[in-house]
Structure formats: structure tokens, C-alpha cells
CSV table of C-alpha atoms (C1' of nucleotides) in Angstrom, one decimal:
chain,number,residue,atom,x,y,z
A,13,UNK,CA,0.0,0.0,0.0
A,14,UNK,CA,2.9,2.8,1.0
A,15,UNK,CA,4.7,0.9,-1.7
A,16,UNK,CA,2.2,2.0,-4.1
A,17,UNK,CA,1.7,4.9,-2.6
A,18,UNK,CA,5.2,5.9,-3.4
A,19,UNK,CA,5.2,4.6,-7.1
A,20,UNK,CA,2.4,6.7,-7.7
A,21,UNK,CA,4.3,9.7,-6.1
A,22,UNK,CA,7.7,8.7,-7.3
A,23,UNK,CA,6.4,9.3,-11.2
A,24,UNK,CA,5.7,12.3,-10.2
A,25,UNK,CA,8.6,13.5,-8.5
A,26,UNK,CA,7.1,14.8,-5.4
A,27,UNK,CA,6.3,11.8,-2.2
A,28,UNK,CA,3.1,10.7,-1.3
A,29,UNK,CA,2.5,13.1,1.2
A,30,UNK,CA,3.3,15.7,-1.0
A,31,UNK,CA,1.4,14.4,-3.1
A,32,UNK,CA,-2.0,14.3,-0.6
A,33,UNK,CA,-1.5,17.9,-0.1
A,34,UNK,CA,-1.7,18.7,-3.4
A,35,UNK,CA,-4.6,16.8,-4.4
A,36,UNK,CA,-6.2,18.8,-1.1
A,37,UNK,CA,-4.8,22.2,-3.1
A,38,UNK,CA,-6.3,21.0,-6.1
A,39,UNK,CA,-9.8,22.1,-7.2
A,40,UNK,CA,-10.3,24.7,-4.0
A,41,UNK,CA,-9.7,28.1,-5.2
A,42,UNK,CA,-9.4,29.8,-2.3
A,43,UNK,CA,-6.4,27.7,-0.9
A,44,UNK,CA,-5.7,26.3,2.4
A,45,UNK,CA,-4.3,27.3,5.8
A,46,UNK,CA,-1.5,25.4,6.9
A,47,UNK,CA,-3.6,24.6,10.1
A,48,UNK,CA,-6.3,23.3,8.1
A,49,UNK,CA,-4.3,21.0,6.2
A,50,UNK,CA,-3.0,19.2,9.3
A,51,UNK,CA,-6.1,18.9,10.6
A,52,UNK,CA,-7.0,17.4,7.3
A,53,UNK,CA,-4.5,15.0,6.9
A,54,UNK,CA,-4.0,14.0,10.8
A,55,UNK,CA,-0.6,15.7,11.1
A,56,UNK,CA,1.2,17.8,13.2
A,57,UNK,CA,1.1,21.8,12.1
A,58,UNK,CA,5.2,21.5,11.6
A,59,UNK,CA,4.9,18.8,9.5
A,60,UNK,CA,2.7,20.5,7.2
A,61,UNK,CA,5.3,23.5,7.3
A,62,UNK,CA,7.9,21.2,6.5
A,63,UNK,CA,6.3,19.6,3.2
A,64,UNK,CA,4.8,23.2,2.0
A,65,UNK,CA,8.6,24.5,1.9
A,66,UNK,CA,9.4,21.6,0.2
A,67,UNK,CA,6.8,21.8,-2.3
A,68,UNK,CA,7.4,25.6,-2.5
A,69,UNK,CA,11.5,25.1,-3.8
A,70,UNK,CA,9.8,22.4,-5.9
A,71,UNK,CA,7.7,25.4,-7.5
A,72,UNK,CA,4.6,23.2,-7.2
A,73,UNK,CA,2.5,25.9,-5.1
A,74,UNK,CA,2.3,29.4,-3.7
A,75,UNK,CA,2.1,30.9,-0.4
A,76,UNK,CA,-0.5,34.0,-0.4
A,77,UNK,CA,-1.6,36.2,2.4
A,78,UNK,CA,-4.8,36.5,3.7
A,79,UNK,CA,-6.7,39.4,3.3
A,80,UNK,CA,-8.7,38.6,6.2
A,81,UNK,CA,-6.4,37.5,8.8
A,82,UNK,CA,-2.7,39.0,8.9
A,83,UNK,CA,-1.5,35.4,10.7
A,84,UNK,CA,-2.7,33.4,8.3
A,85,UNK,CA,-1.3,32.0,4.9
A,86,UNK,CA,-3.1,30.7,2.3
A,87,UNK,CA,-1.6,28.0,0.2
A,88,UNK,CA,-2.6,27.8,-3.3
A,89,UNK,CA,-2.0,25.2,-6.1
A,90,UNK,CA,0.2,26.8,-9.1
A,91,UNK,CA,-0.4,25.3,-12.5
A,92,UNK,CA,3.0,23.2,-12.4
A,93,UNK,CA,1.6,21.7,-9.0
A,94,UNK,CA,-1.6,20.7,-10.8
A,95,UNK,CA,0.3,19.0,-13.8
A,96,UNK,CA,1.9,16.9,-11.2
A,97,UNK,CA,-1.7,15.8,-9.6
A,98,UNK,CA,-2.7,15.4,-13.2
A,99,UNK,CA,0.4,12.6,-13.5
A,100,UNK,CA,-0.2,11.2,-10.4
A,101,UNK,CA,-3.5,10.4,-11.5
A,102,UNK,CA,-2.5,8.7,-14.9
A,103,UNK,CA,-0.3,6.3,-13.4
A,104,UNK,CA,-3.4,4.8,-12.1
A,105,UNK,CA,-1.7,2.8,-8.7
A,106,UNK,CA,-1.7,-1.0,-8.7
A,107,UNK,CA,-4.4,-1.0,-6.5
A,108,UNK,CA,-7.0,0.4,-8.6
A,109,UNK,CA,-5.9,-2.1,-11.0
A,110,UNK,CA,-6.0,-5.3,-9.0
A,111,UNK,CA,-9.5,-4.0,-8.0
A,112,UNK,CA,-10.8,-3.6,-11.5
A,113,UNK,CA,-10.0,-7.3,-12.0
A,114,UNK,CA,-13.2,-8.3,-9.4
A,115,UNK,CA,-16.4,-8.3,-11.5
A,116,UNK,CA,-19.0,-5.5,-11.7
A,117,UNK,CA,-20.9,-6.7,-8.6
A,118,UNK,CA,-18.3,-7.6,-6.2
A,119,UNK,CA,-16.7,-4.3,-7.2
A,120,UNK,CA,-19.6,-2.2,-5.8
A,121,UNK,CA,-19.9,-5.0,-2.8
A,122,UNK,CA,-16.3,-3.7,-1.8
A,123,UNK,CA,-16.8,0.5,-2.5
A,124,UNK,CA,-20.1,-0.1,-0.3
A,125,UNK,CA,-18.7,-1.9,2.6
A,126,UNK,CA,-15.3,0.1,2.4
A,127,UNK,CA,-17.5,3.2,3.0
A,128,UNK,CA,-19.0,1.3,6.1
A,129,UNK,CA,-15.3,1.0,7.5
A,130,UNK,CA,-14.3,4.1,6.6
A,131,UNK,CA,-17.3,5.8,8.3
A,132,UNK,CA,-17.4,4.0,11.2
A,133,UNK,CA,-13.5,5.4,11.2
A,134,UNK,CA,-14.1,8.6,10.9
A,135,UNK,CA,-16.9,8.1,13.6
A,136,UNK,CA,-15.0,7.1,16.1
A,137,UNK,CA,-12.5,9.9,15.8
A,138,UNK,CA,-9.7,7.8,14.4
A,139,UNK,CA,-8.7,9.4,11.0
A,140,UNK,CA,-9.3,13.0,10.6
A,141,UNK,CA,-10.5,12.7,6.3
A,142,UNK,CA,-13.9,13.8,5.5
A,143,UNK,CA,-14.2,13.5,2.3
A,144,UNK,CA,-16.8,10.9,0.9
A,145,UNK,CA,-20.6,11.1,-0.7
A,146,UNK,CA,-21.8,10.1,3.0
A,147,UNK,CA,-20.8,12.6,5.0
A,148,UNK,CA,-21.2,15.1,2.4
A,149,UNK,CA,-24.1,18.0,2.8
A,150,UNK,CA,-24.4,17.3,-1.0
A,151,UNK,CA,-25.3,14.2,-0.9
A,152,UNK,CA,-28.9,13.0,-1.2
A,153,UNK,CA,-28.8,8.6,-0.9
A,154,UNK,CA,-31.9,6.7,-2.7
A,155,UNK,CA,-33.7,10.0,-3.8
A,156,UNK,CA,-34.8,8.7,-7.2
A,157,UNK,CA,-36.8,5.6,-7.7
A,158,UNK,CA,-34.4,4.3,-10.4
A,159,UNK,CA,-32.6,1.4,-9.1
A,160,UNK,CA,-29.4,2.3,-11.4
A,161,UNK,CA,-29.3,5.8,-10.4
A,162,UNK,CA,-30.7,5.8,-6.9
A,163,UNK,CA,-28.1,8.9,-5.8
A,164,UNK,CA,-28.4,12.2,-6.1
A,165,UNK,CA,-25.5,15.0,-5.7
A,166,UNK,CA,-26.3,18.5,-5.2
A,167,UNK,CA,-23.1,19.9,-6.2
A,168,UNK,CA,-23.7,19.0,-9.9
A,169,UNK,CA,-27.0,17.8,-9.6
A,170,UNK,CA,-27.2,14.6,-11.0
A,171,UNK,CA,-28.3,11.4,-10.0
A,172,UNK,CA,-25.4,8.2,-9.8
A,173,UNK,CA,-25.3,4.7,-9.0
A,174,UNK,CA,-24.0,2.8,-6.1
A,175,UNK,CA,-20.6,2.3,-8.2
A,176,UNK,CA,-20.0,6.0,-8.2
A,177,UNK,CA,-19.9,6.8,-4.8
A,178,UNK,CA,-17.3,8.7,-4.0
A,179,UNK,CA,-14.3,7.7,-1.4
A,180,UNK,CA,-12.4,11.2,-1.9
A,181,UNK,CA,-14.3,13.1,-3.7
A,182,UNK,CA,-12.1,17.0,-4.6
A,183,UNK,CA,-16.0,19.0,-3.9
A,184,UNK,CA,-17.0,17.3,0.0
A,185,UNK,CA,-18.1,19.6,1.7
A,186,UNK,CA,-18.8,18.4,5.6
A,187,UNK,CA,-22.2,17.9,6.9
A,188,UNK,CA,-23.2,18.7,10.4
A,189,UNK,CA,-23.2,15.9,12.6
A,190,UNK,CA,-26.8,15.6,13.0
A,191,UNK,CA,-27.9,15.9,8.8
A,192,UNK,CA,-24.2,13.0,7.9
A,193,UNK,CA,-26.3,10.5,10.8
A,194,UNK,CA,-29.6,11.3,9.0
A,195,UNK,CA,-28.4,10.6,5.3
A,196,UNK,CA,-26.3,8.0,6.7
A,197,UNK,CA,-29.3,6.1,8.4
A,198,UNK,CA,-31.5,7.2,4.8
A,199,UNK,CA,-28.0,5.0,2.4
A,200,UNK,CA,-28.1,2.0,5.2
A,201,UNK,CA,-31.8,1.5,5.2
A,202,UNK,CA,-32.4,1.4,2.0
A,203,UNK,CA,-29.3,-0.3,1.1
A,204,UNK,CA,-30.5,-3.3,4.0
A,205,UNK,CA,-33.8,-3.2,4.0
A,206,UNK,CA,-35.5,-4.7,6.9
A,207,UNK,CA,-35.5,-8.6,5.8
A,208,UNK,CA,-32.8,-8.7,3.4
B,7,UNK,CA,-4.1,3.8,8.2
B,8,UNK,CA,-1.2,4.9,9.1
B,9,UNK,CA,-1.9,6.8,12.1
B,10,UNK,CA,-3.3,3.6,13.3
B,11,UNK,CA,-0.5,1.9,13.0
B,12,UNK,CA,1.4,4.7,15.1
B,13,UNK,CA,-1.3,3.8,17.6
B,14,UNK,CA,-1.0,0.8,17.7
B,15,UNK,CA,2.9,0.5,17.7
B,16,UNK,CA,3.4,3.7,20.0
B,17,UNK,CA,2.0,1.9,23.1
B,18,UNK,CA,4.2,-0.8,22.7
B,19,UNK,CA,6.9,1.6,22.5
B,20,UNK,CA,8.2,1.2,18.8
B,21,UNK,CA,6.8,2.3,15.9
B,22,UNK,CA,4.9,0.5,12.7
B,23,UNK,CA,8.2,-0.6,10.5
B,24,UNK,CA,9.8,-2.1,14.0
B,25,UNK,CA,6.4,-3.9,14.6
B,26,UNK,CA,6.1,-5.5,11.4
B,27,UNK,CA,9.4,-6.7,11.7
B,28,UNK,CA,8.6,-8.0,15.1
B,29,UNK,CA,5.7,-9.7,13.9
B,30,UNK,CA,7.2,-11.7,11.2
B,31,UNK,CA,10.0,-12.5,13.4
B,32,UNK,CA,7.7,-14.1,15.3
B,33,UNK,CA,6.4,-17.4,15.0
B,34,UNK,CA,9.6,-18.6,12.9
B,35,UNK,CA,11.9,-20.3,14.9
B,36,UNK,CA,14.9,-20.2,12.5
B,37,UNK,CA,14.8,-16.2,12.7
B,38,UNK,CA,15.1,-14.7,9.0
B,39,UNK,CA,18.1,-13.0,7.5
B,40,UNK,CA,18.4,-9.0,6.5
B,41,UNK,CA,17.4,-9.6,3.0
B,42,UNK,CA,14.6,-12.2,3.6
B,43,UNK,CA,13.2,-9.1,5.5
B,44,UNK,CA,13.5,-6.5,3.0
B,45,UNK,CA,11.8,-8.4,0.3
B,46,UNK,CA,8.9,-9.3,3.0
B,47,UNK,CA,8.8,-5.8,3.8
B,48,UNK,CA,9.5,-4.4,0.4
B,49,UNK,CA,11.8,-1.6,1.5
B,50,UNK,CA,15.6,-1.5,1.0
B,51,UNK,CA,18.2,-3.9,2.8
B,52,UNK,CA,20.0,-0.8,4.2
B,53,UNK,CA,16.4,-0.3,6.1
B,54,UNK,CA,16.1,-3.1,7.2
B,55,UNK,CA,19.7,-3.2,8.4
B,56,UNK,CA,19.1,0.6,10.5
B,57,UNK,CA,15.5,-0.8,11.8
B,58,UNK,CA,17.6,-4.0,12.9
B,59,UNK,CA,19.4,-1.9,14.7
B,60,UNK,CA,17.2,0.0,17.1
B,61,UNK,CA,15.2,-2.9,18.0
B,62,UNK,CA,18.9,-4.3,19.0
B,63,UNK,CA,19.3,-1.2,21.1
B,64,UNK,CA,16.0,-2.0,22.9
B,65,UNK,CA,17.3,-5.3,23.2
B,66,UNK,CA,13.7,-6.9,22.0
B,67,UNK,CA,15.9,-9.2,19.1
B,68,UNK,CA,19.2,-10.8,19.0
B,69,UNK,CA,21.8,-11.7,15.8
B,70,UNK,CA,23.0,-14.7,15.6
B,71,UNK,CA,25.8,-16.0,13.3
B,72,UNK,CA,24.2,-18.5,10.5
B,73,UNK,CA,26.3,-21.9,11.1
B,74,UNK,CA,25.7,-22.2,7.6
B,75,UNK,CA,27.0,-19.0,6.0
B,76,UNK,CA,29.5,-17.1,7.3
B,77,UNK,CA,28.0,-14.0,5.5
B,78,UNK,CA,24.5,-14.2,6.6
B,79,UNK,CA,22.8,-13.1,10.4
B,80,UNK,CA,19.8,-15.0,11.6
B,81,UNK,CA,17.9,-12.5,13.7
B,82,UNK,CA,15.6,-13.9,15.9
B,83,UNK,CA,13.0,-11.9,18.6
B,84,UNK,CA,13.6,-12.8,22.3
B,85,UNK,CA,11.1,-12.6,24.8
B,86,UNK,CA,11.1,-9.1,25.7
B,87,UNK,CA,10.0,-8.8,21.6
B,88,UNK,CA,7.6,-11.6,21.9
B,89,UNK,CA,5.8,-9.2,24.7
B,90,UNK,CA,5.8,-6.3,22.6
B,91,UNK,CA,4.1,-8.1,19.5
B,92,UNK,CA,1.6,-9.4,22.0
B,93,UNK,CA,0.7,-5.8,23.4
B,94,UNK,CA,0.2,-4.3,19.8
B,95,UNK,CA,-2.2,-7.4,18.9
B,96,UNK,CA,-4.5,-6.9,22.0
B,97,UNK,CA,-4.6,-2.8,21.2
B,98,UNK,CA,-6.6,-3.6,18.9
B,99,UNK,CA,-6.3,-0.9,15.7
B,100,UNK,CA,-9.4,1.4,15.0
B,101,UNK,CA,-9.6,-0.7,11.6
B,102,UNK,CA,-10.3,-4.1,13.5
B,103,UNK,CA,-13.3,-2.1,15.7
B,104,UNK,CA,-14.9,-0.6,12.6
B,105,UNK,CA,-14.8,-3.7,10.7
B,106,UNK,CA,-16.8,-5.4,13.3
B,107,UNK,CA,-19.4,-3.0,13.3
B,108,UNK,CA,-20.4,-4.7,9.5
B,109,UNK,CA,-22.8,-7.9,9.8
B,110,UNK,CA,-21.0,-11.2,9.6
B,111,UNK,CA,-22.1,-11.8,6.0
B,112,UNK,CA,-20.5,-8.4,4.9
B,113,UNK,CA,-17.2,-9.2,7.0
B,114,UNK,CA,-17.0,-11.9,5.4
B,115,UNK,CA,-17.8,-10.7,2.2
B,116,UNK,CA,-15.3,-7.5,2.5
B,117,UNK,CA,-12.7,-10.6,3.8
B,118,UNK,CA,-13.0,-12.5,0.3
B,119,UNK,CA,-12.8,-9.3,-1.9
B,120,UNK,CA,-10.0,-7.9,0.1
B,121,UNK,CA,-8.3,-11.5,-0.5
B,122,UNK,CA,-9.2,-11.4,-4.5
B,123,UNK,CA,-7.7,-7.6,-4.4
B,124,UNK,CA,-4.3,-8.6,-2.5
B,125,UNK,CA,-4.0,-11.3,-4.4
B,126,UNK,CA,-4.3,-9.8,-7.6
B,127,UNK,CA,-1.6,-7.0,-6.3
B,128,UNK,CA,1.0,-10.0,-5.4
B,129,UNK,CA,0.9,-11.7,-9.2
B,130,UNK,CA,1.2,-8.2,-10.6
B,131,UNK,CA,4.0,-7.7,-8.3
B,132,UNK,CA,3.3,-4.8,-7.3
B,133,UNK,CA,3.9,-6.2,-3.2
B,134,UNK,CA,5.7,-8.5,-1.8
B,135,UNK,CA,3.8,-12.0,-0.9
B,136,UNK,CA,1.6,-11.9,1.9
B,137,UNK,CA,1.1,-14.3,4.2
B,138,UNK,CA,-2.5,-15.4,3.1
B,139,UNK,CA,-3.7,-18.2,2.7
B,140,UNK,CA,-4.6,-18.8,-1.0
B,141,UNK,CA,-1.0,-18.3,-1.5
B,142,UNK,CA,0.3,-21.0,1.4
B,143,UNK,CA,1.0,-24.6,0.8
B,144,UNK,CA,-0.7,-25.9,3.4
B,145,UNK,CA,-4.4,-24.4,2.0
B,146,UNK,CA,-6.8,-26.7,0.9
B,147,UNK,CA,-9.8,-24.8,-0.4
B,148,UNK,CA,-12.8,-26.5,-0.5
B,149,UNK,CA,-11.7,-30.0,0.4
B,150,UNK,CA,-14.7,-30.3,2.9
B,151,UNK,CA,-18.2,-30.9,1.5
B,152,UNK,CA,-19.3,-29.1,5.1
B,153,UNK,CA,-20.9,-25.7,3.7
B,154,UNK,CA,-19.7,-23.8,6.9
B,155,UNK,CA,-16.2,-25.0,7.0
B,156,UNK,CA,-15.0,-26.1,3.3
B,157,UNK,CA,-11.4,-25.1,3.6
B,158,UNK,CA,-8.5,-27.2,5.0
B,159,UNK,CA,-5.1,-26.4,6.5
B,160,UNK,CA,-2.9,-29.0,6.3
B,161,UNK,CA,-0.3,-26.8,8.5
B,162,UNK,CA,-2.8,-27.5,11.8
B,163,UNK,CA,-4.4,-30.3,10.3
B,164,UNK,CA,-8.3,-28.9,10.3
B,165,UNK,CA,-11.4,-27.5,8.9
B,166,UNK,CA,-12.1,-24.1,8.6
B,167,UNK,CA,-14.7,-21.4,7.3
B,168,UNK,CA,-15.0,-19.0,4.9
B,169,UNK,CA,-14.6,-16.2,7.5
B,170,UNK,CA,-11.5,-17.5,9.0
B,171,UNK,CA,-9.3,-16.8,5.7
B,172,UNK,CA,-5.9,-15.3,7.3
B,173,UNK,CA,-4.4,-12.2,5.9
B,174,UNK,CA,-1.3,-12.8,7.8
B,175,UNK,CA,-0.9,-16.1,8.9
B,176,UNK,CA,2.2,-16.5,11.1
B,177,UNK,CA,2.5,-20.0,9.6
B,178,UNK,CA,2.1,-19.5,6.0
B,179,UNK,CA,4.8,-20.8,3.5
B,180,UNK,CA,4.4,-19.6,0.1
B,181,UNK,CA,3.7,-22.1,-2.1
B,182,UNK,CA,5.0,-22.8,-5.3
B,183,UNK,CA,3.2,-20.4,-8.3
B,184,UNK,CA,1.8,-23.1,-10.2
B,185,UNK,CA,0.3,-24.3,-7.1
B,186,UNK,CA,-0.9,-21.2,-6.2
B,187,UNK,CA,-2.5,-20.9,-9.3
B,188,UNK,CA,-4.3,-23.9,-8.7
B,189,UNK,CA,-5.1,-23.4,-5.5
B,190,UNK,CA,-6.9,-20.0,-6.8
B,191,UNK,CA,-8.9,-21.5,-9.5
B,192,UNK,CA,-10.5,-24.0,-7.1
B,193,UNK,CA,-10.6,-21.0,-4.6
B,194,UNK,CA,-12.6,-19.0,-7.2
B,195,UNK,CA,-14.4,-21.6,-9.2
B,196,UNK,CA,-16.2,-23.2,-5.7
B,197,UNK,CA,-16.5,-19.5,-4.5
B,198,UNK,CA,-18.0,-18.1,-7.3
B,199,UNK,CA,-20.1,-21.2,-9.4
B,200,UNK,CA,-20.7,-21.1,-13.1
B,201,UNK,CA,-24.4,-19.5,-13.0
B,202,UNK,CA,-23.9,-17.4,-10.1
C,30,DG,C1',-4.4,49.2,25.8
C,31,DA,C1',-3.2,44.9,28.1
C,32,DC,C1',-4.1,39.8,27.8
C,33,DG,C1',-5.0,35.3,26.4
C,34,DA,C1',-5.8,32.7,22.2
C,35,DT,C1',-4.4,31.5,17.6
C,36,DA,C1',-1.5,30.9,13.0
C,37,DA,C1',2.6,29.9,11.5
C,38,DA,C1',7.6,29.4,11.8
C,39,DT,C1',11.7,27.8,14.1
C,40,DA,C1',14.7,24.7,16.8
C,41,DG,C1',16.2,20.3,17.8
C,42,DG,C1',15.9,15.5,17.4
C,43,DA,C1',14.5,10.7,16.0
C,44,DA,C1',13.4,7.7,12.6
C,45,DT,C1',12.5,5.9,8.0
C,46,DC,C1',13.9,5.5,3.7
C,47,DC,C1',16.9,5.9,-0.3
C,48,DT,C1',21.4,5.2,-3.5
C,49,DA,C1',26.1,4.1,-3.6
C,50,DT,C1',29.8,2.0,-1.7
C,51,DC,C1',32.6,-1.1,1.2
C,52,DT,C1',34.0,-5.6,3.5
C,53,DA,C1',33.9,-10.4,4.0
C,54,DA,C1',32.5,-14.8,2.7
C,55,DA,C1',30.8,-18.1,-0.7
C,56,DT,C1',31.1,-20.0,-5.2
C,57,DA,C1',32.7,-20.8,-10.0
C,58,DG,C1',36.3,-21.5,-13.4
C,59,DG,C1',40.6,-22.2,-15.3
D,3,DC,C1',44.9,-23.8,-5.9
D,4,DC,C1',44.0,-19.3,-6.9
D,5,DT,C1',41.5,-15.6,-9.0
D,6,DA,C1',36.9,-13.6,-10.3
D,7,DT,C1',32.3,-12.9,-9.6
D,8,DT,C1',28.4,-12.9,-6.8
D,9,DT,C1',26.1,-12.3,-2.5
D,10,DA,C1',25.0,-10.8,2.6
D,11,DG,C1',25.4,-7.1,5.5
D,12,DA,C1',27.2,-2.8,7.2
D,13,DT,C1',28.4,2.0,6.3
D,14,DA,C1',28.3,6.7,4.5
D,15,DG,C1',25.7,10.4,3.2
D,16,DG,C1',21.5,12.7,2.3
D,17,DA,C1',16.4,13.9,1.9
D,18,DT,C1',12.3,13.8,4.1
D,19,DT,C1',8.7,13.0,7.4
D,20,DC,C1',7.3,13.5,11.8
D,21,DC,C1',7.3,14.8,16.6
D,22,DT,C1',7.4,18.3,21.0
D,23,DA,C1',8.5,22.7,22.6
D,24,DT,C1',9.1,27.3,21.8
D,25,DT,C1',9.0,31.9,19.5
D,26,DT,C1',6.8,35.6,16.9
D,27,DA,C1',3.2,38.2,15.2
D,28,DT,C1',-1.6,39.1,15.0
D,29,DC,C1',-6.4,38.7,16.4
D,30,DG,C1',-10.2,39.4,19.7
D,31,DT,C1',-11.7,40.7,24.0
D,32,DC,C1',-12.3,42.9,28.4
DNA sequence: GACGATAAATAGGAATCCTATCTAAATAGG
DNA sequence: CCTATTTAGATAGGATTCCTATTTATCGTC
């Protein structure tokens, strides 16, 4: 896993955490706050310090002030940054591959119960990522009758199928704790109905 | 993931690389040599050689001279080691809790796909062997005509189930690959029957 | 305007990881 | 039998991640 982790990275010249963060830059056009970015990826704020200077002599991003607040930086993406996210997205990792080898069904069996892990994860405090369709304010499970497209995201309003949901999706925006146990209680039941 | 393994390894007082190492020391009374230990691990020997090193220092291994190669070092854990690897296995990891929080038939569903998708990642090559057991000599898949426990292993000489499939079986020897390939095919064809 | 809280940087240190190189022992060939 | 190649580890040197503790500047608040 770290293995491909780093082959993915490696092709791109930056590491894998290096990599994370820009994939966190990428598609937010206001940037990120240093703080915000360890919080994100469950390091310390140093840490994050110490991988924005190195992506800044790697010219992969830019360091802007904040109007609002005179402490603060915001971090920004620069278009040489997103060329490398672009790579490191090509070399599709080994992982997706051996994946794509189950068939169609036992493909969505996994996303779905991976999303079940990963929730109950993120539930009980133990990795810091928010970033999939069910704890997502977007997110609207089973609201269409069509059994191929039950899904619905409010971001670009369309409906999806079970495959599609997201694991970390670049537009999650968190839900309050209250509305992410609602739609997540809405995705279960329909997705185990009572006397399956 | 990985901050779980920090957790994990942190209250035993070493950290995820010294663990695994630990663990696979474990379990094989011969010990295992430098480079045995970078391929399992699928980092550089010179790693393996430093991480050696500061397990030495906290006096949880030992090296031994191979009486058959004056080259070669057999390191073997002592029992100050053995208690560390038992203290990380009872802390449970945040994954482990999560997972249980799926019904038995989608454990053991997420257990068989996670199986195909490892699987698939060790004949691409893209990590080292694992110590499963569709890819041990001792597995006997399907050898029982008992629906709840169809697979054997010859290594303890008795029946097991479905959901008992190891990951990382401290016993596992890696079979040869045209018996693992075999082994697969009767894995998969009983698994998934034509018609299905 | 002083004071506590907050954002980020800095200092210092430990550890993982790499490539390249070195030493010593095993093995192969003439 | 003696050299040449290969192989197992250890070393050297360097980059990076990652930590805790501290410092500096700014923000809010009383």
C-alpha cells in the first residue's frame, strides 16, 4: 500500500505526502491554511510546514496572504503543482488495477462496505479525512426511484449509482453531525432493508 | 491507516516498521536473514539493516551467526520482543473495531474481496507475498463438503470457514506459483459457481 | 491598551527511507 | 589452488517526514 503509494508519487517526482496535499490544493480556489491542512491530513502543524517548503522550492505551489487575517497564509495550487496531480492520477496505482479485475458486482460490494469501514473510522474519531458522498451536505442517498441511479448529488445535480460513490471526492463539503447520521441512516436502510 | 499503525505501535513503545518486523520474526523459529526481511517488507536492505538496529538497542531481538553462511545473520526476537508483539495485537487498531461493526455476511464478504484484491496485487508484483492463505501450501480450499467449513489447513491439520481466511498467517509458507495458481482456480471456481 | 488565544515558523531531534559503496565470505572457473 | 564474480550485510551520506516545545506576530476581548 505505502509501496504504491510511493510509485504513484515517485512518477511524479514529489512523495506521497506531497502528493496528498496537493490533491487537497487542487480544485479549491481559495487555498488552504496550513492549520487546516494538518487537521485534514492528521498531522502535526510542523509537519505541514515542513512539506509546504518543500513543495514551494519544488515550485509546485504558492504561499498567499490572507486578506482577512494578517497570521494566516493561504496556500494555493500553481499550475505546475496541478500538472503533477494530473500525473499522479494517470499512473493509475496497482491497487486500482488489481480491483478492476473483481467483477461488476463484487466491485460495488467492496466501494459499499469500504465506506462502512471508513465511516465508522471517521466516527470514532480515528482518521481526521472527510471527504466521501456520505458525509457530504451534497449528498442525497436513494432520492430517485431508479434502481441504477438511486443517488443524487447536489453539487452537480445529478443522479449516480451505487458504483460512483465517492471515497475522496475534490468538492466534499462536511455535513453537520446531525444531517451526515440522518443521510447515513437514509444510504443504510435502503441499502439493508429490513429482511434482506 | 497509518496513524493507526502509530497507535498501535506507539503503546508498545516502537513504531509501525519495528512492529512488522517483530511480527514476522515471530512465529519462525529459524529467525530470518536482513534480505529475507526487505523483500517481505519491500523496503531497501540498508532499512532493514538501520530498523535492525534500534530494535537491537532496545534489546527486543538478537543476531545470531548462521552456522551455515558465514556471511549471513539470523535475527531472531527474544522474549522481551515476543511481549511487545503481543501488546500491539491486543490494542486492537481502530480498523479491526470498525470492521466489526459490519454484519457477519459483509465481514466476510469485504474478507474474500480484500483476498481477490491482494491477491491480484502479489501476481502483478506490485507487493511483496503476503502471508495469506490462497497463496500458502498448506491451504486446501474447498476440500470439505461441510458448507460452513469447506477449507483445510494441512499446517494445523483442520477445517475451517470462509470467514477465518488469514491475511497474515504467522505459519504460512508460500507455495510454489503453479500451485498457487491452482489453488486460486479452485478458490474461485467453488467460491463463485458457473451461473452465479 | 493589556491579555489570552491562535497561526505559523523555528529549533532540535529521532526515525524511515533511499542510493552508492565497502567488506567479507561463498562459489565458479581455469 | 588461486583468482573472479556474486552475494550478505554494514556504512556513509542525504532527503524527508514527523514529533514536541518554543517563539513571533496578530487577532479578539475585556
Amino acid at each position: 500500500m505505502r509501496a504504491d503509494d510511493w510509485v504513484r508519487a515517485r512518477s511524479a517526482g514529489v512523495n506521497p505526502t506531497q502528493l496528498a496535499i496537493l490533491r487537497l490544493l487542487d480544485g479549491r480556489g481559495p487555498g488552504w491554511t496550513v492549520k487546516e491542512l494538518s487537521l485534514q491530513l492528521g498531522v502535526s502543524q510542523p509537519t505541514v510546514t515542513d512539506s509546504i517548503l518543500a513543495l514551494e522550492r519544488k515550485a509546485l505551489i504558492e504561499k498567499q496572504a490572507d486578506p482577512a487575517d494578517g497570521r494566516a497564509v493561504r496556500i494555493v495550487i500553481i499550475s505546475a503543482g496541478r500538472a503533477v496531480v494530473r500525473a499522479g492520477e494517470e499512473t493509475a496505482g496497482a491497487v486500482d488495477r488489481a480491483a478492476s479485475a473483481l467483477d461488476d458486482d463484487d466491485q460495488e460490494q467492496l466501494l459499499v462496505q469500504l465506506v462502512s469501514v471508513i465511516r465508522q473510522l471517521q466516527e470514532q474519531g480515528a482518521i481526521p479525512i472527510q471527504r466521501m458522498c456520505v458525509s457530504c451536505r451534497y449528498f442525497r442517498p436513494y432520492a430517485h426511484a431508479d434502481a441504477a441511479q438511486p443517488h443524487h448529488c447536489n453539487f452537480v445535480d445529478a443522479a449516480f449509482g451505487q458504483q460512483d460513490l465517492r471515497i475522496d471526492c475534490r468538492d466534499h463539503e462536511t455535513a453537520d453531525p446531525s444531517v451526515r447520521a440522518a443521510t447515513w441512516g437514509a444510504f443504510q436502510k435502503d441499502h439493508h432493508p429490513p429482511g434482506e
